[in-house]
Structure formats: structure tokens, C-alpha cells
PDB file of C-alpha atoms in Angstrom:
ATOM      1  CA  MET A 140       8.319 -14.712   9.479  1.00  0.00           C
ATOM      2  CA  ALA A 141       8.889 -14.616  13.220  1.00  0.00           C
ATOM      3  CA  GLN A 142      12.073 -13.073  14.505  1.00  0.00           C
ATOM      4  CA  SER A 143      13.701 -14.192  17.733  1.00  0.00           C
ATOM      5  CA  ASN A 144      15.561 -11.694  19.829  1.00  0.00           C
ATOM      6  CA  HIS A 145      17.501 -12.861  22.876  1.00  0.00           C
ATOM      7  CA  SER A 146      18.307 -10.282  25.551  1.00  0.00           C
ATOM      8  CA  ARG A 147      21.354 -11.751  27.273  1.00  0.00           C
ATOM      9  CA  GLY A 148      19.440 -14.824  28.351  1.00  0.00           C
ATOM     10  CA  ARG A 149      16.940 -12.989  30.530  1.00  0.00           C
ATOM     11  CA  GLU A 150      13.956 -13.390  28.237  1.00  0.00           C
ATOM     12  CA  ALA A 151      13.577 -14.761  24.709  1.00  0.00           C
ATOM     13  CA  MET A 152      11.446 -12.381  22.673  1.00  0.00           C
ATOM     14  CA  GLU A 153       9.680 -13.527  19.549  1.00  0.00           C
ATOM     15  CA  MET A 154       8.369 -10.886  17.149  1.00  0.00           C
ATOM     16  CA  VAL A 155       5.615 -11.664  14.643  1.00  0.00           C
ATOM     17  CA  PRO A 156       4.442  -8.942  12.216  1.00  0.00           C
ATOM     18  CA  LEU A 157       0.806  -7.853  12.590  1.00  0.00           C
ATOM     19  CA  ALA A 158       0.855  -6.652   8.970  1.00  0.00           C
ATOM     20  CA  PRO A 159       3.592  -6.256   6.344  1.00  0.00           C
ATOM     21  CA  LYS A 160       4.217  -2.539   7.019  1.00  0.00           C
ATOM     22  CA  CYS A 161       2.711  -1.857  10.457  1.00  0.00           C
ATOM     23  CA  GLY A 162       2.758  -3.440  13.865  1.00  0.00           C
ATOM     24  CA  VAL A 163       4.361  -6.397  15.577  1.00  0.00           C
ATOM     25  CA  GLU A 164       3.210  -8.897  18.188  1.00  0.00           C
ATOM     26  CA  ILE A 165       5.865  -9.555  20.815  1.00  0.00           C
ATOM     27  CA  LYS A 166       5.754 -12.919  22.549  1.00  0.00           C
ATOM     28  CA  GLY A 167       7.722 -14.359  25.438  1.00  0.00           C
ATOM     29  CA  VAL A 168       7.803 -11.165  27.498  1.00  0.00           C
ATOM     30  CA  SER A 169       6.233 -10.168  30.817  1.00  0.00           C
ATOM     31  CA  LEU A 170       5.752  -6.404  30.728  1.00  0.00           C
ATOM     32  CA  ALA A 171       5.403  -6.350  34.510  1.00  0.00           C
ATOM     33  CA  ARG A 172       9.026  -7.525  34.762  1.00  0.00           C
ATOM     34  CA  ALA A 173      10.523  -6.042  31.574  1.00  0.00           C
ATOM     35  CA  GLU A 174      13.585  -3.863  32.129  1.00  0.00           C
ATOM     36  CA  GLY A 175      17.150  -3.421  30.920  1.00  0.00           C
ATOM     37  CA  ASP A 176      17.936  -5.062  27.571  1.00  0.00           C
ATOM     38  CA  THR A 177      14.400  -6.420  27.275  1.00  0.00           C
ATOM     39  CA  LEU A 178      12.903  -2.961  27.646  1.00  0.00           C
ATOM     40  CA  ASP A 179      15.411  -1.539  25.170  1.00  0.00           C
ATOM     41  CA  ALA A 180      14.425  -4.168  22.606  1.00  0.00           C
ATOM     42  CA  ILE A 181      10.722  -3.400  23.155  1.00  0.00           C
ATOM     43  CA  ARG A 182      11.384   0.311  22.665  1.00  0.00           C
ATOM     44  CA  GLN A 183      13.260  -0.270  19.426  1.00  0.00           C
ATOM     45  CA  ALA A 184      10.526  -2.552  18.068  1.00  0.00           C
ATOM     46  CA  ILE A 185       7.871   0.085  18.756  1.00  0.00           C
ATOM     47  CA  TYR A 186       9.928   2.921  17.252  1.00  0.00           C
ATOM     48  CA  THR A 187      10.373   0.800  14.120  1.00  0.00           C
ATOM     49  CA  HIS A 188       7.023  -0.974  13.707  1.00  0.00           C
ATOM     50  CA  GLY A 189       4.830   1.745  15.249  1.00  0.00           C
ATOM     51  CA  VAL A 190       2.827  -0.484  17.594  1.00  0.00           C
ATOM     52  CA  ALA A 191       3.493  -3.662  19.556  1.00  0.00           C
ATOM     53  CA  LEU A 192       0.852  -6.056  20.894  1.00  0.00           C
ATOM     54  CA  PHE A 193       1.464  -8.171  23.994  1.00  0.00           C
ATOM     55  CA  ARG A 194      -1.026 -10.902  24.884  1.00  0.00           C
ATOM     56  CA  GLY A 195      -1.433 -12.825  28.123  1.00  0.00           C
ATOM     57  CA  GLN A 196      -0.330  -9.961  30.394  1.00  0.00           C
ATOM     58  CA  ASP A 197      -2.737 -10.962  33.177  1.00  0.00           C
ATOM     59  CA  ASP A 198      -0.340  -9.760  35.894  1.00  0.00           C
ATOM     60  CA  PHE A 199      -0.174  -6.237  34.419  1.00  0.00           C
ATOM     61  CA  THR A 200      -2.017  -4.567  37.303  1.00  0.00           C
ATOM     62  CA  PRO A 201      -2.507  -0.778  37.486  1.00  0.00           C
ATOM     63  CA  GLU A 202       0.562  -0.636  39.739  1.00  0.00           C
ATOM     64  CA  ALA A 203       2.593  -2.658  37.211  1.00  0.00           C
ATOM     65  CA  HIS A 204       1.254  -0.428  34.419  1.00  0.00           C
ATOM     66  CA  ILE A 205       2.572   2.690  36.177  1.00  0.00           C
ATOM     67  CA  ALA A 206       5.878   1.073  37.150  1.00  0.00           C
ATOM     68  CA  PHE A 207       6.524  -0.034  33.566  1.00  0.00           C
ATOM     69  CA  ALA A 208       5.760   3.461  32.251  1.00  0.00           C
ATOM     70  CA  ARG A 209       8.175   4.982  34.750  1.00  0.00           C
ATOM     71  CA  ARG A 210      10.894   2.535  33.684  1.00  0.00           C
ATOM     72  CA  TRP A 211      10.284   3.685  30.115  1.00  0.00           C
ATOM     73  CA  GLY A 212      10.532   7.395  31.012  1.00  0.00           C
ATOM     74  CA  GLY A 213       8.184  10.247  31.884  1.00  0.00           C
ATOM     75  CA  ILE A 214       4.384  10.096  32.130  1.00  0.00           C
ATOM     76  CA  ASP A 215       2.109  12.756  30.607  1.00  0.00           C
ATOM     77  CA  ILE A 216      -1.163  13.176  32.526  1.00  0.00           C
ATOM     78  CA  ASN A 217      -4.077  13.414  30.107  1.00  0.00           C
ATOM     79  CA  ASN A 218      -5.996  16.697  30.368  1.00  0.00           C
ATOM     80  CA  TYR A 219      -9.298  15.451  28.942  1.00  0.00           C
ATOM     81  CA  PHE A 220     -10.077  11.841  29.851  1.00  0.00           C
ATOM     82  CA  PRO A 221     -11.378  10.700  33.250  1.00  0.00           C
ATOM     83  CA  LEU A 222      -8.623   9.496  35.571  1.00  0.00           C
ATOM     84  CA  THR A 223      -8.812   6.532  37.912  1.00  0.00           C
ATOM     85  CA  ASP A 224      -9.337   7.581  41.535  1.00  0.00           C
ATOM     86  CA  GLU A 225      -6.510   5.462  42.892  1.00  0.00           C
ATOM     87  CA  HIS A 226      -4.023   6.144  40.087  1.00  0.00           C
ATOM     88  CA  PRO A 227      -4.213   9.593  38.468  1.00  0.00           C
ATOM     89  CA  GLU A 228      -1.447   8.582  36.046  1.00  0.00           C
ATOM     90  CA  ILE A 229      -3.981   6.290  34.341  1.00  0.00           C
ATOM     91  CA  ALA A 230      -6.564   7.758  31.963  1.00  0.00           C
ATOM     92  CA  VAL A 231      -9.814   5.841  31.473  1.00  0.00           C
ATOM     93  CA  VAL A 232     -10.886   5.344  27.856  1.00  0.00           C
ATOM     94  CA  ARG A 233     -14.433   4.235  28.500  1.00  0.00           C
ATOM     95  CA  LYS A 234     -17.722   3.780  26.709  1.00  0.00           C
ATOM     96  CA  ARG A 235     -20.702   2.704  28.799  1.00  0.00           C
ATOM     97  CA  ALA A 236     -23.267   0.280  27.478  1.00  0.00           C
ATOM     98  CA  ASP A 237     -25.830   3.087  27.223  1.00  0.00           C
ATOM     99  CA  GLN A 238     -23.556   5.420  25.223  1.00  0.00           C
ATOM    100  CA  THR A 239     -23.380   5.586  21.435  1.00  0.00           C
ATOM    101  CA  THR A 240     -20.229   7.718  20.998  1.00  0.00           C
ATOM    102  CA  ASN A 241     -16.763   6.372  21.709  1.00  0.00           C
ATOM    103  CA  ILE A 242     -13.427   8.099  22.312  1.00  0.00           C
ATOM    104  CA  GLY A 243     -11.013   8.037  19.403  1.00  0.00           C
ATOM    105  CA  GLY A 244     -13.538   6.912  16.818  1.00  0.00           C
ATOM    106  CA  GLY A 245     -11.638   8.453  13.910  1.00  0.00           C
ATOM    107  CA  TRP A 246      -8.091   8.419  12.593  1.00  0.00           C
ATOM    108  CA  HIS A 247      -5.750  10.543  14.722  1.00  0.00           C
ATOM    109  CA  THR A 248      -2.473  10.667  16.614  1.00  0.00           C
ATOM    110  CA  ASP A 249      -2.606  11.696  20.259  1.00  0.00           C
ATOM    111  CA  HIS A 250      -1.287  15.025  21.520  1.00  0.00           C
ATOM    112  CA  SER A 251      -0.092  16.434  18.175  1.00  0.00           C
ATOM    113  CA  TYR A 252      -1.617  19.697  19.474  1.00  0.00           C
ATOM    114  CA  ASP A 253       1.077  19.901  22.194  1.00  0.00           C
ATOM    115  CA  GLN A 254       4.339  21.801  21.712  1.00  0.00           C
ATOM    116  CA  VAL A 255       6.138  18.604  22.725  1.00  0.00           C
ATOM    117  CA  PRO A 256       3.829  15.771  21.635  1.00  0.00           C
ATOM    118  CA  ALA A 257       3.623  12.587  23.665  1.00  0.00           C
ATOM    119  CA  MET A 258       5.923   9.784  22.573  1.00  0.00           C
ATOM    120  CA  GLY A 259       3.130   7.235  22.712  1.00  0.00           C
ATOM    121  CA  SER A 260       0.795   5.270  24.936  1.00  0.00           C
ATOM    122  CA  ILE A 261       0.430   2.012  26.838  1.00  0.00           C
ATOM    123  CA  LEU A 262      -3.171   0.775  26.499  1.00  0.00           C
ATOM    124  CA  VAL A 263      -4.494  -2.084  28.633  1.00  0.00           C
ATOM    125  CA  ALA A 264      -7.767  -3.924  28.028  1.00  0.00           C
ATOM    126  CA  ARG A 265      -9.871  -3.950  31.225  1.00  0.00           C
ATOM    127  CA  THR A 266     -13.520  -4.417  30.118  1.00  0.00           C
ATOM    128  CA  LEU A 267     -14.311  -5.683  26.625  1.00  0.00           C
ATOM    129  CA  PRO A 268     -17.510  -6.180  24.621  1.00  0.00           C
ATOM    130  CA  PRO A 269     -18.375  -9.713  23.435  1.00  0.00           C
ATOM    131  CA  SER A 270     -17.105  -8.738  19.984  1.00  0.00           C
ATOM    132  CA  GLY A 271     -15.956  -5.602  18.189  1.00  0.00           C
ATOM    133  CA  GLY A 272     -14.007  -2.678  19.601  1.00  0.00           C
ATOM    134  CA  ASP A 273     -10.856  -3.437  17.596  1.00  0.00           C
ATOM    135  CA  THR A 274      -8.177  -0.767  17.180  1.00  0.00           C
ATOM    136  CA  LEU A 275      -6.470   0.035  13.884  1.00  0.00           C
ATOM    137  CA  TRP A 276      -3.066   1.648  13.407  1.00  0.00           C
ATOM    138  CA  ALA A 277      -1.476   3.191  10.310  1.00  0.00           C
ATOM    139  CA  HIS A 278       2.288   3.579   9.850  1.00  0.00           C
ATOM    140  CA  MET A 279       3.325   7.106   8.856  1.00  0.00           C
ATOM    141  CA  GLY A 280       6.765   6.011   7.659  1.00  0.00           C
ATOM    142  CA  ALA A 281       5.174   3.604   5.196  1.00  0.00           C
ATOM    143  CA  ALA A 282       2.701   6.346   4.261  1.00  0.00           C
ATOM    144  CA  TYR A 283       5.475   8.848   3.520  1.00  0.00           C
ATOM    145  CA  ASP A 284       7.562   6.322   1.588  1.00  0.00           C
ATOM    146  CA  ALA A 285       4.609   5.530  -0.696  1.00  0.00           C
ATOM    147  CA  LEU A 286       3.895   9.161  -1.629  1.00  0.00           C
ATOM    148  CA  PRO A 287       4.619  10.141  -5.246  1.00  0.00           C
ATOM    149  CA  GLU A 288       7.881  12.034  -5.622  1.00  0.00           C
ATOM    150  CA  ASP A 289       6.103  15.202  -6.759  1.00  0.00           C
ATOM    151  CA  LEU A 290       3.943  15.175  -3.628  1.00  0.00           C
ATOM    152  CA  LYS A 291       7.013  14.638  -1.434  1.00  0.00           C
ATOM    153  CA  ALA A 292       8.565  17.673  -3.103  1.00  0.00           C
ATOM    154  CA  GLU A 293       5.390  19.717  -2.581  1.00  0.00           C
ATOM    155  CA  ILE A 294       5.295  19.121   1.172  1.00  0.00           C
ATOM    156  CA  GLU A 295       9.046  19.473   1.750  1.00  0.00           C
ATOM    157  CA  GLY A 296       9.636  22.231   4.300  1.00  0.00           C
ATOM    158  CA  LEU A 297       5.953  22.861   5.045  1.00  0.00           C
ATOM    159  CA  GLU A 298       4.614  23.210   8.580  1.00  0.00           C
ATOM    160  CA  ALA A 299       1.089  22.646   9.889  1.00  0.00           C
ATOM    161  CA  TYR A 300      -0.894  23.997  12.825  1.00  0.00           C
ATOM    162  CA  HIS A 301      -2.532  21.534  15.247  1.00  0.00           C
ATOM    163  CA  THR A 302      -5.131  22.137  17.966  1.00  0.00           C
ATOM    164  CA  ALA A 303      -7.647  20.103  20.003  1.00  0.00           C
ATOM    165  CA  ASP A 304      -9.934  22.996  20.884  1.00  0.00           C
ATOM    166  CA  HIS A 305     -12.612  22.159  18.292  1.00  0.00           C
ATOM    167  CA  ILE A 306     -12.772  18.612  19.693  1.00  0.00           C
ATOM    168  CA  TYR A 307     -12.843  19.143  23.466  1.00  0.00           C
ATOM    169  CA  GLU A 308     -13.978  22.725  24.147  1.00  0.00           C
ATOM    170  CA  ASP A 309     -17.482  23.740  25.259  1.00  0.00           C
ATOM    171  CA  GLY A 310     -19.544  23.464  22.100  1.00  0.00           C
ATOM    172  CA  GLY A 311     -16.893  21.233  20.499  1.00  0.00           C
ATOM    173  CA  LEU A 312     -17.282  17.865  18.837  1.00  0.00           C
ATOM    174  CA  TYR A 313     -17.568  15.748  21.995  1.00  0.00           C
ATOM    175  CA  ALA A 314     -19.776  18.275  23.818  1.00  0.00           C
ATOM    176  CA  LYS A 315     -22.447  17.594  21.195  1.00  0.00           C
ATOM    177  CA  THR A 316     -22.491  13.867  21.967  1.00  0.00           C
ATOM    178  CA  ASP A 317     -23.383  11.618  24.911  1.00  0.00           C
ATOM    179  CA  MET A 318     -19.643  11.440  25.725  1.00  0.00           C
ATOM    180  CA  GLY A 319     -19.341  15.150  26.557  1.00  0.00           C
ATOM    181  CA  GLY A 320     -20.253  14.907  30.236  1.00  0.00           C
ATOM    182  CA  ASP A 321     -17.515  12.351  30.921  1.00  0.00           C
ATOM    183  CA  LEU A 322     -14.620  14.485  29.706  1.00  0.00           C
ATOM    184  CA  ARG A 323     -12.524  17.191  31.379  1.00  0.00           C
ATOM    185  CA  GLY A 324     -10.513  20.200  30.247  1.00  0.00           C
ATOM    186  CA  GLN A 325     -13.180  21.996  28.223  1.00  0.00           C
ATOM    187  CA  GLY A 326     -11.615  25.364  29.083  1.00  0.00           C
ATOM    188  CA  LEU A 327      -8.097  24.502  27.921  1.00  0.00           C
ATOM    189  CA  LYS A 328      -6.547  26.177  24.902  1.00  0.00           C
ATOM    190  CA  THR A 329      -4.102  24.222  22.754  1.00  0.00           C
ATOM    191  CA  GLY A 330      -2.052  24.881  19.676  1.00  0.00           C
ATOM    192  CA  ALA A 331       1.273  23.828  18.172  1.00  0.00           C
ATOM    193  CA  THR A 332       3.094  24.034  14.870  1.00  0.00           C
ATOM    194  CA  HIS A 333       5.052  21.036  13.569  1.00  0.00           C
ATOM    195  CA  PRO A 334       6.707  20.086  10.277  1.00  0.00           C
ATOM    196  CA  VAL A 335       4.439  18.195   7.869  1.00  0.00           C
ATOM    197  CA  VAL A 336       7.254  15.661   7.545  1.00  0.00           C
ATOM    198  CA  ILE A 337       9.341  14.915  10.642  1.00  0.00           C
ATOM    199  CA  ARG A 338      12.305  12.683  11.336  1.00  0.00           C
ATOM    200  CA  HIS A 339      11.796  10.121  14.068  1.00  0.00           C
ATOM    201  CA  PRO A 340      13.890  11.231  17.073  1.00  0.00           C
ATOM    202  CA  GLN A 341      15.384   7.745  17.546  1.00  0.00           C
ATOM    203  CA  THR A 342      15.393   6.039  14.126  1.00  0.00           C
ATOM    204  CA  GLY A 343      15.742   9.067  11.844  1.00  0.00           C
ATOM    205  CA  ARG A 344      13.027   7.712   9.539  1.00  0.00           C
ATOM    206  CA  ARG A 345      10.949  10.311   7.717  1.00  0.00           C
ATOM    207  CA  LEU A 346       7.319  10.299   8.877  1.00  0.00           C
ATOM    208  CA  LEU A 347       4.202  12.076   7.687  1.00  0.00           C
ATOM    209  CA  TYR A 348       3.046  14.193  10.638  1.00  0.00           C
ATOM    210  CA  VAL A 349      -0.441  15.550  10.013  1.00  0.00           C
ATOM    211  CA  ASN A 350      -3.745  13.985  11.050  1.00  0.00           C
ATOM    212  CA  SER A 351      -7.381  14.615  10.265  1.00  0.00           C
ATOM    213  CA  ALA A 352      -8.483  15.132  13.885  1.00  0.00           C
ATOM    214  CA  PHE A 353      -6.079  17.837  15.060  1.00  0.00           C
ATOM    215  CA  THR A 354      -4.343  19.349  12.008  1.00  0.00           C
ATOM    216  CA  VAL A 355      -6.198  22.528  11.077  1.00  0.00           C
ATOM    217  CA  ASN A 356      -4.166  24.164   8.319  1.00  0.00           C
ATOM    218  CA  ILE A 357      -0.836  24.463   6.557  1.00  0.00           C
ATOM    219  CA  VAL A 358       1.096  27.417   7.987  1.00  0.00           C
ATOM    220  CA  GLY A 359       0.674  30.418   5.696  1.00  0.00           C
ATOM    221  CA  ARG A 360      -2.550  29.079   4.168  1.00  0.00           C
ATOM    222  CA  SER A 361      -6.164  29.275   5.270  1.00  0.00           C
ATOM    223  CA  ARG A 362      -8.077  26.181   6.298  1.00  0.00           C
ATOM    224  CA  GLU A 363      -9.881  26.205   2.950  1.00  0.00           C
ATOM    225  CA  GLU A 364      -6.636  26.581   1.023  1.00  0.00           C
ATOM    226  CA  SER A 365      -5.030  23.800   3.074  1.00  0.00           C
ATOM    227  CA  LEU A 366      -7.753  21.170   2.813  1.00  0.00           C
ATOM    228  CA  PRO A 367      -7.079  19.822  -0.715  1.00  0.00           C
ATOM    229  CA  LEU A 368      -3.467  19.008   0.149  1.00  0.00           C
ATOM    230  CA  LEU A 369      -4.286  17.754   3.650  1.00  0.00           C
ATOM    231  CA  GLN A 370      -7.049  15.487   2.365  1.00  0.00           C
ATOM    232  CA  GLN A 371      -4.683  14.061  -0.229  1.00  0.00           C
ATOM    233  CA  LEU A 372      -2.206  13.249   2.545  1.00  0.00           C
ATOM    234  CA  TYR A 373      -4.908  11.774   4.797  1.00  0.00           C
ATOM    235  CA  ALA A 374      -6.084   9.450   2.045  1.00  0.00           C
ATOM    236  CA  ALA A 375      -2.524   8.300   1.398  1.00  0.00           C
ATOM    237  CA  ALA A 376      -1.889   7.787   5.117  1.00  0.00           C
ATOM    238  CA  THR A 377      -4.745   5.342   5.605  1.00  0.00           C
ATOM    239  CA  ALA A 378      -4.163   3.213   2.522  1.00  0.00           C
ATOM    240  CA  ALA A 379      -4.778  -0.406   3.503  1.00  0.00           C
ATOM    241  CA  ASP A 380      -1.128  -1.332   2.885  1.00  0.00           C
ATOM    242  CA  ASN A 381      -0.054   0.956   5.738  1.00  0.00           C
ATOM    243  CA  THR A 382      -2.419  -0.414   8.402  1.00  0.00           C
ATOM    244  CA  CYS A 383      -2.787  -3.184  10.944  1.00  0.00           C
ATOM    245  CA  ARG A 384      -5.689  -4.216  13.188  1.00  0.00           C
ATOM    246  CA  VAL A 385      -5.772  -5.537  16.760  1.00  0.00           C
ATOM    247  CA  ALA A 386      -8.659  -7.603  18.119  1.00  0.00           C
ATOM    248  CA  TRP A 387      -8.580  -7.140  21.883  1.00  0.00           C
ATOM    249  CA  GLU A 388      -8.811  -9.935  24.444  1.00  0.00           C
ATOM    250  CA  PRO A 389      -8.399 -10.051  28.234  1.00  0.00           C
ATOM    251  CA  GLY A 390      -4.762  -9.597  29.216  1.00  0.00           C
ATOM    252  CA  ALA A 391      -3.844  -7.758  25.995  1.00  0.00           C
ATOM    253  CA  VAL A 392      -1.666  -4.645  26.061  1.00  0.00           C
ATOM    254  CA  ALA A 393      -0.712  -2.421  23.123  1.00  0.00           C
ATOM    255  CA  ILE A 394       2.108   0.112  23.167  1.00  0.00           C
ATOM    256  CA  TRP A 395       2.425   2.515  20.277  1.00  0.00           C
ATOM    257  CA  ASP A 396       4.518   5.390  19.019  1.00  0.00           C
ATOM    258  CA  ASN A 397       2.458   8.513  18.289  1.00  0.00           C
ATOM    259  CA  ARG A 398       5.114   9.905  15.971  1.00  0.00           C
ATOM    260  CA  THR A 399       5.174   6.750  13.833  1.00  0.00           C
ATOM    261  CA  THR A 400       1.453   5.916  13.764  1.00  0.00           C
ATOM    262  CA  TRP A 401      -2.127   7.075  13.669  1.00  0.00           C
ATOM    263  CA  HIS A 402      -4.818   4.968  15.349  1.00  0.00           C
ATOM    264  CA  TYR A 403      -8.589   4.465  15.175  1.00  0.00           C
ATOM    265  CA  ALA A 404     -10.876   2.888  17.810  1.00  0.00           C
ATOM    266  CA  MET A 405     -13.746   1.012  16.146  1.00  0.00           C
ATOM    267  CA  ASN A 406     -17.225   1.808  17.481  1.00  0.00           C
ATOM    268  CA  ASP A 407     -19.069  -1.362  16.470  1.00  0.00           C
ATOM    269  CA  TYR A 408     -20.290  -2.741  19.815  1.00  0.00           C
ATOM    270  CA  GLN A 409     -23.428  -0.748  20.582  1.00  0.00           C
ATOM    271  CA  GLY A 410     -25.171  -1.810  23.790  1.00  0.00           C
ATOM    272  CA  HIS A 411     -21.977  -3.090  25.406  1.00  0.00           C
ATOM    273  CA  ALA A 412     -19.361  -1.464  27.640  1.00  0.00           C
ATOM    274  CA  ARG A 413     -15.670  -1.148  26.827  1.00  0.00           C
ATOM    275  CA  GLU A 414     -13.043   0.216  29.211  1.00  0.00           C
ATOM    276  CA  MET A 415      -9.343   0.592  28.546  1.00  0.00           C
ATOM    277  CA  HIS A 416      -6.656   2.041  30.792  1.00  0.00           C
ATOM    278  CA  ARG A 417      -4.094   4.299  29.136  1.00  0.00           C
ATOM    279  CA  ILE A 418      -0.817   5.843  30.255  1.00  0.00           C
ATOM    280  CA  THR A 419       0.737   8.384  27.920  1.00  0.00           C
ATOM    281  CA  LEU A 420       4.520   8.503  27.642  1.00  0.00           C
ATOM    282  CA  THR A 421       6.443  11.784  27.480  1.00  0.00           C
ATOM    283  CA  GLY A 422       7.947  12.686  24.121  1.00  0.00           C
ATOM    284  CA  GLU A 423      10.489  15.163  22.811  1.00  0.00           C
ATOM    285  CA  PRO A 424      10.459  18.113  20.400  1.00  0.00           C
ATOM    286  CA  LEU A 425       9.932  17.192  16.753  1.00  0.00           C
ATOM    287  CA  ALA A 426      11.972  18.409  13.804  1.00  0.00           C
ATOM    288  CA  ALA A 427      12.112  17.892  10.060  1.00  0.00           C
TER     289      ALA A 427
END
């Protein structure tokens, strides 16, 4: 059921769930002009639902994209993706028509390998294939809540080590594909330790905080010793009940919370180009 949310008469926001446990579409808002109470309501919706979709944002130019991100808070410059020449704050998530590999084509949460992971991202559709290229999100609060009590007890107090080196370094995952030449930062070294279960900095909700792309091992255990437990958590995280799916269209913008969600960019549009513009929002230290 849709929920209306009035922000002192400035704009009437309507929220429609994308799925029962993940995601919301927000209507009646211009992101290019959103500020004050409207921006606060958007923030709260994203912290709670994990991701918010905004359609019809045709006036959300690169300049408006940057200005909105600055009204939200700090901007993290991506170390790996190409950046637009005119606006280095904007990372280009691009797949050319002649490429077969895409960026983000597996379940992950961005920047978990940083000591202070990014809060989230603002992704704008710029060039879309005729069909395909949807993005999926999974809600890590719903995932944690659904875990059996014995598994919750098993992971209580555990920490995990995250890194991106095996993905982006020379000889890493992307270097072995036709996407490797487009990326930057191959010489960077990353690594961070975070609790397996965190509390959301704003809502206090308990969230599962591991992911199959960047989580390498449970602290105090080898990779091999860690994998059975990690794989059990990964399978629980991506249960269909926890997920939502966005079909992109011109003028669509998605904003998500990296602490609350994982996401997955579908790679089902071979022979066509897809280009998205992304700004990553600064986060804060995570704690159990």
C-alpha cells in the first residue's frame, strides 16, 4: 500500500514498496530541488528500505547530481572506475556494445574493503540497452532477521576481513576480462575488518555485513575454514524474499544504502551499450 508523506507542504512524497522486504519507489519528488525536510525524508526511507527508486528525473543533470550529493553529505571519489572528464566526482559504470563483461555482475556491497565504508550511492541512468540491464538489491536487515537462532548465535561477535585486491589488482578478476583496460587503481592495496553483524548507524537495525565479492575470511580462521559459514550466510542473504528488482528507464535514479543492501547488475544485454553515472556518498565507521 502506498504511503503519503508530506514535508511541510513543500512536496508531497508518495512511497510505494518495490518488494515486501526491500526497496521503495518514491514519487512526487524532484531530486534536483530536494532539500530540507524532503531530503531528510528521502534519507530515512533509504536507511529503512535499503534502496529508493525515483522515476522521471529528466532534469537531474550531472551538475544537479553533484549538488544533490553535496546536500546529502560528503562524496567519496571512486578509485577504480573511469571518471567523467568534466566532473571527477562522477564515476562511469559503463559497458560498451563490444564488451561481454560488465561491472558489478555479482552480488556485492560497495566499498566494504574500506576502513570507513561508503554510506551508499546515487546511480543515474544515462545510456540504456533496449531491454535488460536491470539491477537487483537484497536487504541485509531482512536477511539477518530470517536467520535461524542458532546461526545468529554462531556469528555473534565474529569479525570478517574484506579486500578488493583480488578483484581490481593486476592479474585480478577484471584484468582477465575485456573490462580490465577501462579500470584504474590496479596498484592500490585495500583491507578492512568489520563485524559480521553490524548495527545501522542511523536506525540501529541489525544487518548482516559480509558479501561474496569482498569478504575473504572470518578473523581467526583461514579462507578454507571460513567458507562453509560464509557460503551459508551468502545463500541466506540472497533468498528471494529479501530482494527487489529495478528495470531502468530514461530519467530513473536509484539511491541505496550500502550498509543495508547488496546489489547485482544483470549482464543480459550483449551487443548493446549501457552507461550509468554514479556518485558514492561518504559513510561512517561501523560497529556491532
